[in-house]
């Protein structure tokens, strides 16, 4: 099922070490790999009719990784065959819509609330059309982009229009050829100023200014000018015209965000810079409208001018850059164990998960597999804290095996791997779900769970998480969803995260009248948490700091735009305190799949992780949120009760724990043990206190009745002393979480567990049992590395394992010797190896790198289907074990096929 032989490919990231075996079947990344093409029959980016689509870019931009999942992505991803231009684009304060004649421009200022009261919207309406006289383009293409701007281009063969538009920009910058610059008025228009090169006009009640190097001719419903470049701006009021005239020809050509994290004061600084070029005169710089989450967290001066937007008031700044500063209150792998927690109950509830017929709950696609990976990884931390090490190790084994499976790819494989789409510059996991393949939706939601589970595994098995093993693939999942490394050319910069908007976008194509959307802000924060924890665990500060940027920026945006914590964003006529989905045009009290209040509220709570503590920055809103849920629900929550109560516990843990009682049926991404552990921890130690920070990003401060408990996680191999901003210090041993407070102190060691680089033994019965003394078909392996399967002509028919070479292996779980002792290993093998090529077939227990318990040599048997039964003595085995069949050779060539194995006393 996995990759057999891998070759050197040209596409290599310098930051990720590659192990390069011989033949080309995939792209190796350390010990993992991804496929270079999607599996047969699988779907990739498609339009609404199911036809494959390619990015709508000009030749100049061809081959560059495309920023899907942006506010402007409907320009580049043609979702609907009949619309080769765009859907509505919400940049704020301006909105746009591309059409054959050019760019429709609007400025919606008056929100409407739908009759059912569930949606508030600032819908785009074309006030102006920016274009070239006579332009009738058959489609729009994208001719450039930067961190928050885009440059669409129109051409009909004779005339060409190129514009640059962006978040926060009150200008449209335009370049025209083949005809006169043209601005058409799409509604009642009043020209109130005309000084030749500058025209002030009010259209549909909104004030605009037109700027050209020469004079404009206003003729009825349009203005034209003989100009190769011009600009159009929406004015906050008419008095601002001289200010806007000053910057009218200072065109924005690039925008970039840069961030830095200062661990000493737990502050994340982000700087947003626009590069400008003077197209006429010498004036550079620009005007930028800042969103609420930006101006609240910046000391940079703003003007007195204001704009309306679906995100509340935007404030205009004069200058090419501004800086925001945010405090990071830390994330944790898990909360500390409460002394009031019933350890026997926790143990029993962990066993309920492990003894389930299917611990994965039927998960086969990227999303549900990810949720299951996190559910089991979170339980491993709980098991570790109560000293239930057999369960911890089994949980870690489950997580590691499934992660390893997904992080490697092989020829002919149709699922449990990732494939790179070079056309769109993205990794798609197969099986896909919720449009993660056809629409490139939700990659941060899906892949974040994998990274979060890997961060737990990295605590116990740092060798597995190294770049040379599987850490490189984990980092590629991060980069696909939110590439933080500008030197990485396989993926666009920050695919899912909109740096200027301060939050993510879920849709790959943004093909909606309301623009793009983001539903589960909490899953986006889960991704940020995962990046912080994995980066910290493996010592990758660039990854860690990118996660901190995402976490702090989104926290500020989520508090304002999903929860309206200051009551300053939602329209007064909108009767809800929270949103299920944020849209470019506004927001909705709803979800994609149900109108049930529990899911509407809960989708922005789950998953509950050590990165969910940010909600406590608005504790009063937590209580009002749950109260609204219960009122809309007609009573207490019944479906996602575990998630909702864990959310409530961030403000009122006593109420939440009392309501939880003896345990509730958990949401599929959670477990009873995890919920109970969380609730008892907060009830004992208190709720997060954001007024205190620490010198490590993996920390929390909990407070109850004014007394604080200090918590910090140290994944390093040496002990550290963490200093908190109130002067307290905490000694944290290596690879451990420590805590100290009036309700108790403790250490949660991250060491121990199963490490594939050392000899280990399964300590609890695995879920599958095999009779050691019966026939075990070689192709029935639970996991493998480098093997293929083919039909066999051996007696009995069936299939055999083939293409076996040095370094390959197969795992057979639960091989049961019972009370007898196995002293001999027998295998049915065949070989058509070339002269001088041979190798060893070995038996190991617990790990593919454990000391071999026995082996035999094999060379050419007369052909790949010329079968021979070969025995080998082994060290005595009894009981139940995970058995690895491993293959070692001094040559790189295939040297053996295997049909079946068995053991004898």
PDB file of C-alpha atoms in Angstrom, residues 574-838:
ATOM      1  CA  UNK A 574     -29.836  41.693  14.123  1.00  0.00           C
ATOM      2  CA  UNK A 575     -31.235  39.815  17.080  1.00  0.00           C
ATOM      3  CA  UNK A 576     -28.352  37.436  17.824  1.00  0.00           C
ATOM      4  CA  UNK A 577     -25.216  37.575  19.959  1.00  0.00           C
ATOM      5  CA  UNK A 578     -23.170  35.206  17.829  1.00  0.00           C
ATOM      6  CA  UNK A 579     -22.706  34.032  14.243  1.00  0.00           C
ATOM      7  CA  UNK A 580     -22.405  30.537  12.900  1.00  0.00           C
ATOM      8  CA  UNK A 581     -20.804  31.771   9.661  1.00  0.00           C
ATOM      9  CA  UNK A 582     -18.992  35.000   8.783  1.00  0.00           C
ATOM     10  CA  UNK A 583     -19.423  36.033   5.137  1.00  0.00           C
ATOM     11  CA  UNK A 584     -17.782  38.711   3.049  1.00  0.00           C
ATOM     12  CA  UNK A 585     -21.143  40.457   2.969  1.00  0.00           C
ATOM     13  CA  UNK A 586     -22.012  39.981   6.639  1.00  0.00           C
ATOM     14  CA  UNK A 587     -22.895  37.020   8.795  1.00  0.00           C
ATOM     15  CA  UNK A 588     -25.492  34.377   9.484  1.00  0.00           C
ATOM     16  CA  UNK A 589     -26.927  32.730  12.548  1.00  0.00           C
ATOM     17  CA  UNK A 590     -26.829  29.305  10.921  1.00  0.00           C
ATOM     18  CA  UNK A 591     -24.589  26.535   9.633  1.00  0.00           C
ATOM     19  CA  UNK A 592     -24.128  24.799   6.303  1.00  0.00           C
ATOM     20  CA  UNK A 593     -26.103  21.762   7.393  1.00  0.00           C
ATOM     21  CA  UNK A 594     -28.628  22.628  10.098  1.00  0.00           C
ATOM     22  CA  UNK A 595     -30.573  25.383  11.832  1.00  0.00           C
ATOM     23  CA  UNK A 596     -30.234  23.623  15.188  1.00  0.00           C
ATOM     24  CA  UNK A 597     -29.003  26.205  17.741  1.00  0.00           C
ATOM     25  CA  UNK A 598     -26.635  23.699  19.361  1.00  0.00           C
ATOM     26  CA  UNK A 599     -24.651  23.294  16.149  1.00  0.00           C
ATOM     27  CA  UNK A 600     -24.874  27.007  15.290  1.00  0.00           C
ATOM     28  CA  UNK A 601     -23.226  27.882  18.573  1.00  0.00           C
ATOM     29  CA  UNK A 602     -21.146  24.731  18.959  1.00  0.00           C
ATOM     30  CA  UNK A 603     -19.423  24.922  15.579  1.00  0.00           C
ATOM     31  CA  UNK A 604     -17.463  27.886  16.924  1.00  0.00           C
ATOM     32  CA  UNK A 605     -16.549  26.035  20.132  1.00  0.00           C
ATOM     33  CA  UNK A 606     -15.218  22.686  18.909  1.00  0.00           C
ATOM     34  CA  UNK A 607     -12.768  21.078  19.200  1.00  0.00           C
ATOM     35  CA  UNK A 608     -11.979  21.721  22.839  1.00  0.00           C
ATOM     36  CA  UNK A 609      -8.183  21.742  23.116  1.00  0.00           C
ATOM     37  CA  UNK A 610      -5.448  23.347  25.149  1.00  0.00           C
ATOM     38  CA  UNK A 611      -5.701  26.139  22.600  1.00  0.00           C
ATOM     39  CA  UNK A 612      -9.375  26.883  23.377  1.00  0.00           C
ATOM     40  CA  UNK A 613      -8.550  29.007  26.410  1.00  0.00           C
ATOM     41  CA  UNK A 614      -8.719  32.207  24.321  1.00  0.00           C
ATOM     42  CA  UNK A 615     -12.502  32.288  24.704  1.00  0.00           C
ATOM     43  CA  UNK A 616     -11.985  33.305  28.332  1.00  0.00           C
ATOM     44  CA  UNK A 617     -10.891  36.744  27.106  1.00  0.00           C
ATOM     45  CA  UNK A 618     -14.647  37.472  26.878  1.00  0.00           C
ATOM     46  CA  UNK A 619     -16.112  35.486  29.794  1.00  0.00           C
ATOM     47  CA  UNK A 620     -19.328  37.499  29.972  1.00  0.00           C
ATOM     48  CA  UNK A 621     -19.994  36.705  26.336  1.00  0.00           C
ATOM     49  CA  UNK A 622     -19.518  32.971  27.006  1.00  0.00           C
ATOM     50  CA  UNK A 623     -22.409  32.980  29.453  1.00  0.00           C
ATOM     51  CA  UNK A 624     -24.669  35.089  27.226  1.00  0.00           C
ATOM     52  CA  UNK A 625     -23.793  32.838  24.281  1.00  0.00           C
ATOM     53  CA  UNK A 626     -24.905  29.709  26.131  1.00  0.00           C
ATOM     54  CA  UNK A 627     -28.012  31.473  27.440  1.00  0.00           C
ATOM     55  CA  UNK A 628     -29.012  32.437  23.889  1.00  0.00           C
ATOM     56  CA  UNK A 629     -28.405  28.863  22.771  1.00  0.00           C
ATOM     57  CA  UNK A 630     -30.669  27.497  25.496  1.00  0.00           C
ATOM     58  CA  UNK A 631     -33.374  30.041  24.776  1.00  0.00           C
ATOM     59  CA  UNK A 632     -33.331  29.230  21.056  1.00  0.00           C
ATOM     60  CA  UNK A 633     -33.173  25.521  21.852  1.00  0.00           C
ATOM     61  CA  UNK A 634     -36.210  25.654  24.118  1.00  0.00           C
ATOM     62  CA  UNK A 635     -34.163  24.247  26.979  1.00  0.00           C
ATOM     63  CA  UNK A 636     -30.781  22.797  27.862  1.00  0.00           C
ATOM     64  CA  UNK A 637     -28.480  21.445  25.174  1.00  0.00           C
ATOM     65  CA  UNK A 638     -28.862  17.739  24.322  1.00  0.00           C
ATOM     66  CA  UNK A 639     -26.703  16.948  21.276  1.00  0.00           C
ATOM     67  CA  UNK A 640     -23.270  18.552  21.618  1.00  0.00           C
ATOM     68  CA  UNK A 641     -23.624  18.907  25.369  1.00  0.00           C
ATOM     69  CA  UNK A 642     -20.051  17.882  26.156  1.00  0.00           C
ATOM     70  CA  UNK A 643     -18.593  20.538  23.840  1.00  0.00           C
ATOM     71  CA  UNK A 644     -20.976  23.259  24.995  1.00  0.00           C
ATOM     72  CA  UNK A 645     -20.352  22.549  28.676  1.00  0.00           C
ATOM     73  CA  UNK A 646     -16.586  22.563  28.191  1.00  0.00           C
ATOM     74  CA  UNK A 647     -16.985  25.956  26.512  1.00  0.00           C
ATOM     75  CA  UNK A 648     -19.172  27.177  29.385  1.00  0.00           C
ATOM     76  CA  UNK A 649     -16.578  25.968  31.877  1.00  0.00           C
ATOM     77  CA  UNK A 650     -14.191  28.654  30.646  1.00  0.00           C
ATOM     78  CA  UNK A 651     -16.476  31.137  32.431  1.00  0.00           C
ATOM     79  CA  UNK A 652     -18.502  29.027  34.898  1.00  0.00           C
ATOM     80  CA  UNK A 653     -16.900  25.622  35.551  1.00  0.00           C
ATOM     81  CA  UNK A 654     -19.051  24.805  38.581  1.00  0.00           C
ATOM     82  CA  UNK A 655     -22.266  25.116  36.567  1.00  0.00           C
ATOM     83  CA  UNK A 656     -20.761  23.169  33.680  1.00  0.00           C
ATOM     84  CA  UNK A 657     -19.509  20.283  35.849  1.00  0.00           C
ATOM     85  CA  UNK A 658     -22.831  20.014  37.661  1.00  0.00           C
ATOM     86  CA  UNK A 659     -24.707  19.876  34.350  1.00  0.00           C
ATOM     87  CA  UNK A 660     -22.299  17.225  33.005  1.00  0.00           C
ATOM     88  CA  UNK A 661     -22.985  14.881  35.885  1.00  0.00           C
ATOM     89  CA  UNK A 662     -22.144  11.245  35.321  1.00  0.00           C
ATOM     90  CA  UNK A 663     -21.244  11.709  31.691  1.00  0.00           C
ATOM     91  CA  UNK A 664     -22.860  12.454  28.353  1.00  0.00           C
ATOM     92  CA  UNK A 665     -22.753  11.028  24.876  1.00  0.00           C
ATOM     93  CA  UNK A 666     -19.871  12.978  23.337  1.00  0.00           C
ATOM     94  CA  UNK A 667     -19.599  14.731  20.010  1.00  0.00           C
ATOM     95  CA  UNK A 668     -17.658  12.460  17.635  1.00  0.00           C
ATOM     96  CA  UNK A 669     -14.447  14.454  17.950  1.00  0.00           C
ATOM     97  CA  UNK A 670     -14.482  14.294  21.736  1.00  0.00           C
ATOM     98  CA  UNK A 671     -14.678  11.646  24.463  1.00  0.00           C
ATOM     99  CA  UNK A 672     -16.214  11.313  27.909  1.00  0.00           C
ATOM    100  CA  UNK A 673     -12.807  11.052  29.561  1.00  0.00           C
ATOM    101  CA  UNK A 674     -11.478  14.191  27.895  1.00  0.00           C
ATOM    102  CA  UNK A 675     -14.612  16.210  28.731  1.00  0.00           C
ATOM    103  CA  UNK A 676     -14.611  15.085  32.366  1.00  0.00           C
ATOM    104  CA  UNK A 677     -10.884  15.786  32.699  1.00  0.00           C
ATOM    105  CA  UNK A 678     -11.368  19.296  31.249  1.00  0.00           C
ATOM    106  CA  UNK A 679     -14.353  20.174  33.444  1.00  0.00           C
ATOM    107  CA  UNK A 680     -12.784  18.969  36.680  1.00  0.00           C
ATOM    108  CA  UNK A 681      -9.523  20.747  35.890  1.00  0.00           C
ATOM    109  CA  UNK A 682     -11.173  24.138  35.397  1.00  0.00           C
ATOM    110  CA  UNK A 683     -13.453  23.616  38.396  1.00  0.00           C
ATOM    111  CA  UNK A 684     -10.418  22.915  40.597  1.00  0.00           C
ATOM    112  CA  UNK A 685      -7.832  25.351  39.270  1.00  0.00           C
ATOM    113  CA  UNK A 686     -10.065  28.103  37.912  1.00  0.00           C
ATOM    114  CA  UNK A 687     -10.651  29.822  34.597  1.00  0.00           C
ATOM    115  CA  UNK A 688      -7.982  31.409  32.362  1.00  0.00           C
ATOM    116  CA  UNK A 689      -6.546  34.694  33.577  1.00  0.00           C
ATOM    117  CA  UNK A 690      -5.381  36.620  30.469  1.00  0.00           C
ATOM    118  CA  UNK A 691      -3.793  39.386  32.538  1.00  0.00           C
ATOM    119  CA  UNK A 692      -0.697  37.241  33.172  1.00  0.00           C
ATOM    120  CA  UNK A 693       1.655  35.899  30.499  1.00  0.00           C
ATOM    121  CA  UNK A 694       4.824  33.812  30.519  1.00  0.00           C
ATOM    122  CA  UNK A 695       8.209  33.565  28.812  1.00  0.00           C
ATOM    123  CA  UNK A 696       7.190  30.364  27.024  1.00  0.00           C
ATOM    124  CA  UNK A 697       4.353  30.270  24.480  1.00  0.00           C
ATOM    125  CA  UNK A 698       3.126  26.946  25.903  1.00  0.00           C
ATOM    126  CA  UNK A 699       1.608  28.136  29.152  1.00  0.00           C
ATOM    127  CA  UNK A 700      -1.619  29.065  30.895  1.00  0.00           C
ATOM    128  CA  UNK A 701      -2.583  30.887  34.065  1.00  0.00           C
ATOM    129  CA  UNK A 702      -5.769  29.745  35.781  1.00  0.00           C
ATOM    130  CA  UNK A 703      -7.432  31.705  38.589  1.00  0.00           C
ATOM    131  CA  UNK A 704     -10.052  30.826  41.191  1.00  0.00           C
ATOM    132  CA  UNK A 705     -11.205  33.175  43.938  1.00  0.00           C
ATOM    133  CA  UNK A 706      -8.268  35.448  43.134  1.00  0.00           C
ATOM    134  CA  UNK A 707      -5.624  32.715  43.535  1.00  0.00           C
ATOM    135  CA  UNK A 708      -3.592  31.683  40.504  1.00  0.00           C
ATOM    136  CA  UNK A 709      -2.321  28.351  39.233  1.00  0.00           C
ATOM    137  CA  UNK A 710       0.675  28.527  36.897  1.00  0.00           C
ATOM    138  CA  UNK A 711       1.007  25.947  34.116  1.00  0.00           C
ATOM    139  CA  UNK A 712       3.747  25.511  31.520  1.00  0.00           C
ATOM    140  CA  UNK A 713       4.794  22.850  29.025  1.00  0.00           C
ATOM    141  CA  UNK A 714       8.458  22.266  28.184  1.00  0.00           C
ATOM    142  CA  UNK A 715       9.102  19.869  25.266  1.00  0.00           C
ATOM    143  CA  UNK A 716      12.878  20.399  25.377  1.00  0.00           C
ATOM    144  CA  UNK A 717      15.368  17.785  26.506  1.00  0.00           C
ATOM    145  CA  UNK A 718      16.528  19.921  29.456  1.00  0.00           C
ATOM    146  CA  UNK A 719      14.624  21.470  32.342  1.00  0.00           C
ATOM    147  CA  UNK A 720      13.652  25.154  32.148  1.00  0.00           C
ATOM    148  CA  UNK A 721      12.435  27.815  34.536  1.00  0.00           C
ATOM    149  CA  UNK A 722       9.475  29.793  33.215  1.00  0.00           C
ATOM    150  CA  UNK A 723       8.929  33.357  34.413  1.00  0.00           C
ATOM    151  CA  UNK A 724       5.424  34.796  34.546  1.00  0.00           C
ATOM    152  CA  UNK A 725       4.620  38.478  34.087  1.00  0.00           C
ATOM    153  CA  UNK A 726       3.473  38.826  37.707  1.00  0.00           C
ATOM    154  CA  UNK A 727       6.947  37.766  38.894  1.00  0.00           C
ATOM    155  CA  UNK A 728       6.187  34.121  39.645  1.00  0.00           C
ATOM    156  CA  UNK A 729       8.472  31.378  38.347  1.00  0.00           C
ATOM    157  CA  UNK A 730       7.875  27.700  37.641  1.00  0.00           C
ATOM    158  CA  UNK A 731      10.479  24.965  37.222  1.00  0.00           C
ATOM    159  CA  UNK A 732       9.446  22.597  34.431  1.00  0.00           C
ATOM    160  CA  UNK A 733      11.319  19.305  33.898  1.00  0.00           C
ATOM    161  CA  UNK A 734      12.342  18.196  30.420  1.00  0.00           C
ATOM    162  CA  UNK A 735       9.573  16.912  28.144  1.00  0.00           C
ATOM    163  CA  UNK A 736       6.919  17.710  30.738  1.00  0.00           C
ATOM    164  CA  UNK A 737       4.041  19.946  31.769  1.00  0.00           C
ATOM    165  CA  UNK A 738       4.217  21.300  35.319  1.00  0.00           C
ATOM    166  CA  UNK A 739       1.756  23.268  37.411  1.00  0.00           C
ATOM    167  CA  UNK A 740       1.662  24.932  40.804  1.00  0.00           C
ATOM    168  CA  UNK A 741      -1.174  26.610  42.669  1.00  0.00           C
ATOM    169  CA  UNK A 742      -3.269  26.566  45.825  1.00  0.00           C
ATOM    170  CA  UNK A 743      -5.271  23.580  44.548  1.00  0.00           C
ATOM    171  CA  UNK A 744      -2.169  21.483  44.033  1.00  0.00           C
ATOM    172  CA  UNK A 745       1.005  20.991  42.060  1.00  0.00           C
ATOM    173  CA  UNK A 746       2.084  18.307  39.635  1.00  0.00           C
ATOM    174  CA  UNK A 747       4.134  17.178  36.676  1.00  0.00           C
ATOM    175  CA  UNK A 748       2.812  15.509  33.544  1.00  0.00           C
ATOM    176  CA  UNK A 749       5.812  13.828  31.957  1.00  0.00           C
ATOM    177  CA  UNK A 750       5.807  13.705  28.181  1.00  0.00           C
ATOM    178  CA  UNK A 751       8.403  10.972  28.074  1.00  0.00           C
ATOM    179  CA  UNK A 752       7.620   7.301  27.648  1.00  0.00           C
ATOM    180  CA  UNK A 753       5.435   5.586  25.150  1.00  0.00           C
ATOM    181  CA  UNK A 754       6.281   3.814  21.930  1.00  0.00           C
ATOM    182  CA  UNK A 755       9.324   4.957  19.998  1.00  0.00           C
ATOM    183  CA  UNK A 756       9.910   3.343  16.615  1.00  0.00           C
ATOM    184  CA  UNK A 757      13.642   3.909  16.857  1.00  0.00           C
ATOM    185  CA  UNK A 758      13.996   1.644  19.896  1.00  0.00           C
ATOM    186  CA  UNK A 759      12.931  -1.899  20.763  1.00  0.00           C
ATOM    187  CA  UNK A 760       9.428  -1.862  22.201  1.00  0.00           C
ATOM    188  CA  UNK A 761       6.696  -4.321  23.014  1.00  0.00           C
ATOM    189  CA  UNK A 762       2.942  -3.903  22.851  1.00  0.00           C
ATOM    190  CA  UNK A 763       1.708  -3.694  26.428  1.00  0.00           C
ATOM    191  CA  UNK A 764      -2.003  -4.182  25.866  1.00  0.00           C
ATOM    192  CA  UNK A 765      -3.887  -6.517  23.610  1.00  0.00           C
ATOM    193  CA  UNK A 766      -4.195  -4.952  20.151  1.00  0.00           C
ATOM    194  CA  UNK A 767      -7.632  -4.862  18.565  1.00  0.00           C
ATOM    195  CA  UNK A 768      -6.920  -7.696  16.077  1.00  0.00           C
ATOM    196  CA  UNK A 769      -5.800 -11.243  16.981  1.00  0.00           C
ATOM    197  CA  UNK A 770      -4.080 -13.769  14.702  1.00  0.00           C
ATOM    198  CA  UNK A 771      -3.258 -17.386  15.443  1.00  0.00           C
ATOM    199  CA  UNK A 772       0.534 -17.537  15.387  1.00  0.00           C
ATOM    200  CA  UNK A 773       0.437 -21.215  14.423  1.00  0.00           C
ATOM    201  CA  UNK A 774      -2.079 -20.793  11.615  1.00  0.00           C
ATOM    202  CA  UNK A 775      -1.427 -19.412   8.138  1.00  0.00           C
ATOM    203  CA  UNK A 776      -1.022 -15.633   8.091  1.00  0.00           C
ATOM    204  CA  UNK A 777      -1.422 -14.304   4.569  1.00  0.00           C
ATOM    205  CA  UNK A 778       1.415 -11.899   3.821  1.00  0.00           C
ATOM    206  CA  UNK A 779      -0.903  -9.372   2.156  1.00  0.00           C
ATOM    207  CA  UNK A 780      -3.107  -9.195   5.313  1.00  0.00           C
ATOM    208  CA  UNK A 781      -0.666  -6.812   7.002  1.00  0.00           C
ATOM    209  CA  UNK A 782      -2.005  -3.977   9.164  1.00  0.00           C
ATOM    210  CA  UNK A 783       0.671  -1.598   7.948  1.00  0.00           C
ATOM    211  CA  UNK A 784       3.606  -1.793   5.596  1.00  0.00           C
ATOM    212  CA  UNK A 785       6.394   0.167   4.040  1.00  0.00           C
ATOM    213  CA  UNK A 786       7.457  -0.263   0.414  1.00  0.00           C
ATOM    214  CA  UNK A 787       5.378  -3.314  -0.485  1.00  0.00           C
ATOM    215  CA  UNK A 788       3.024  -4.106  -3.357  1.00  0.00           C
ATOM    216  CA  UNK A 789       0.479  -6.899  -3.770  1.00  0.00           C
ATOM    217  CA  UNK A 790      -0.103  -9.037  -6.870  1.00  0.00           C
ATOM    218  CA  UNK A 791      -1.992 -12.221  -7.857  1.00  0.00           C
ATOM    219  CA  UNK A 792      -0.076 -15.413  -7.117  1.00  0.00           C
ATOM    220  CA  UNK A 793       0.187 -18.701  -9.039  1.00  0.00           C
ATOM    221  CA  UNK A 794       1.158 -20.549  -5.844  1.00  0.00           C
ATOM    222  CA  UNK A 795      -0.982 -23.411  -4.558  1.00  0.00           C
ATOM    223  CA  UNK A 796      -4.270 -22.034  -3.266  1.00  0.00           C
ATOM    224  CA  UNK A 797      -4.120 -18.908  -5.426  1.00  0.00           C
ATOM    225  CA  UNK A 798      -4.902 -15.523  -3.911  1.00  0.00           C
ATOM    226  CA  UNK A 799      -2.301 -12.778  -3.703  1.00  0.00           C
ATOM    227  CA  UNK A 800       1.254 -12.375  -2.549  1.00  0.00           C
ATOM    228  CA  UNK A 801       3.387  -9.477  -1.350  1.00  0.00           C
ATOM    229  CA  UNK A 802       5.793  -8.391  -4.074  1.00  0.00           C
ATOM    230  CA  UNK A 803       8.498  -5.891  -5.008  1.00  0.00           C
ATOM    231  CA  UNK A 804      10.258  -6.415  -1.683  1.00  0.00           C
ATOM    232  CA  UNK A 805      13.646  -4.766  -1.209  1.00  0.00           C
ATOM    233  CA  UNK A 806      15.978  -3.420   1.448  1.00  0.00           C
ATOM    234  CA  UNK A 807      14.237  -1.412   4.177  1.00  0.00           C
ATOM    235  CA  UNK A 808      10.720  -2.659   3.419  1.00  0.00           C
ATOM    236  CA  UNK A 809       8.566  -4.146   6.176  1.00  0.00           C
ATOM    237  CA  UNK A 810       5.078  -5.361   7.074  1.00  0.00           C
ATOM    238  CA  UNK A 811       3.274  -5.253  10.436  1.00  0.00           C
ATOM    239  CA  UNK A 812       0.947  -8.030  11.664  1.00  0.00           C
ATOM    240  CA  UNK A 813      -0.865  -6.973  14.816  1.00  0.00           C
ATOM    241  CA  UNK A 814      -1.985  -9.300  17.581  1.00  0.00           C
ATOM    242  CA  UNK A 815      -0.077 -12.452  16.604  1.00  0.00           C
ATOM    243  CA  UNK A 816      -1.192 -14.758  19.443  1.00  0.00           C
ATOM    244  CA  UNK A 817       1.065 -17.600  20.623  1.00  0.00           C
ATOM    245  CA  UNK A 818      -1.156 -18.282  23.638  1.00  0.00           C
ATOM    246  CA  UNK A 819       0.507 -20.485  26.261  1.00  0.00           C
ATOM    247  CA  UNK A 820       2.718 -22.229  23.699  1.00  0.00           C
ATOM    248  CA  UNK A 821       6.136 -20.973  22.641  1.00  0.00           C
ATOM    249  CA  UNK A 822       7.000 -20.325  19.040  1.00  0.00           C
ATOM    250  CA  UNK A 823      10.557 -21.325  18.254  1.00  0.00           C
ATOM    251  CA  UNK A 824      10.484 -21.458  14.465  1.00  0.00           C
ATOM    252  CA  UNK A 825       9.332 -19.074  11.779  1.00  0.00           C
ATOM    253  CA  UNK A 826       8.263 -20.384   8.373  1.00  0.00           C
ATOM    254  CA  UNK A 827       7.648 -18.350   5.214  1.00  0.00           C
ATOM    255  CA  UNK A 828       6.483 -19.199   1.699  1.00  0.00           C
ATOM    256  CA  UNK A 829       8.801 -17.200  -0.579  1.00  0.00           C
ATOM    257  CA  UNK A 830       9.865 -16.860  -4.203  1.00  0.00           C
ATOM    258  CA  UNK A 831      12.594 -14.865  -5.931  1.00  0.00           C
ATOM    259  CA  UNK A 832      13.591 -13.930  -9.430  1.00  0.00           C
ATOM    260  CA  UNK A 833      16.436 -11.723  -8.246  1.00  0.00           C
ATOM    261  CA  UNK A 834      19.372 -11.145 -10.537  1.00  0.00           C
ATOM    262  CA  UNK A 835      22.664 -12.918 -10.023  1.00  0.00           C
ATOM    263  CA  UNK A 836      24.417 -11.631  -6.936  1.00  0.00           C
ATOM    264  CA  UNK A 837      21.249 -10.123  -5.410  1.00  0.00           C
ATOM    265  CA  UNK A 838      20.030 -11.622  -2.128  1.00  0.00           C
TER     266      UNK A 838
END
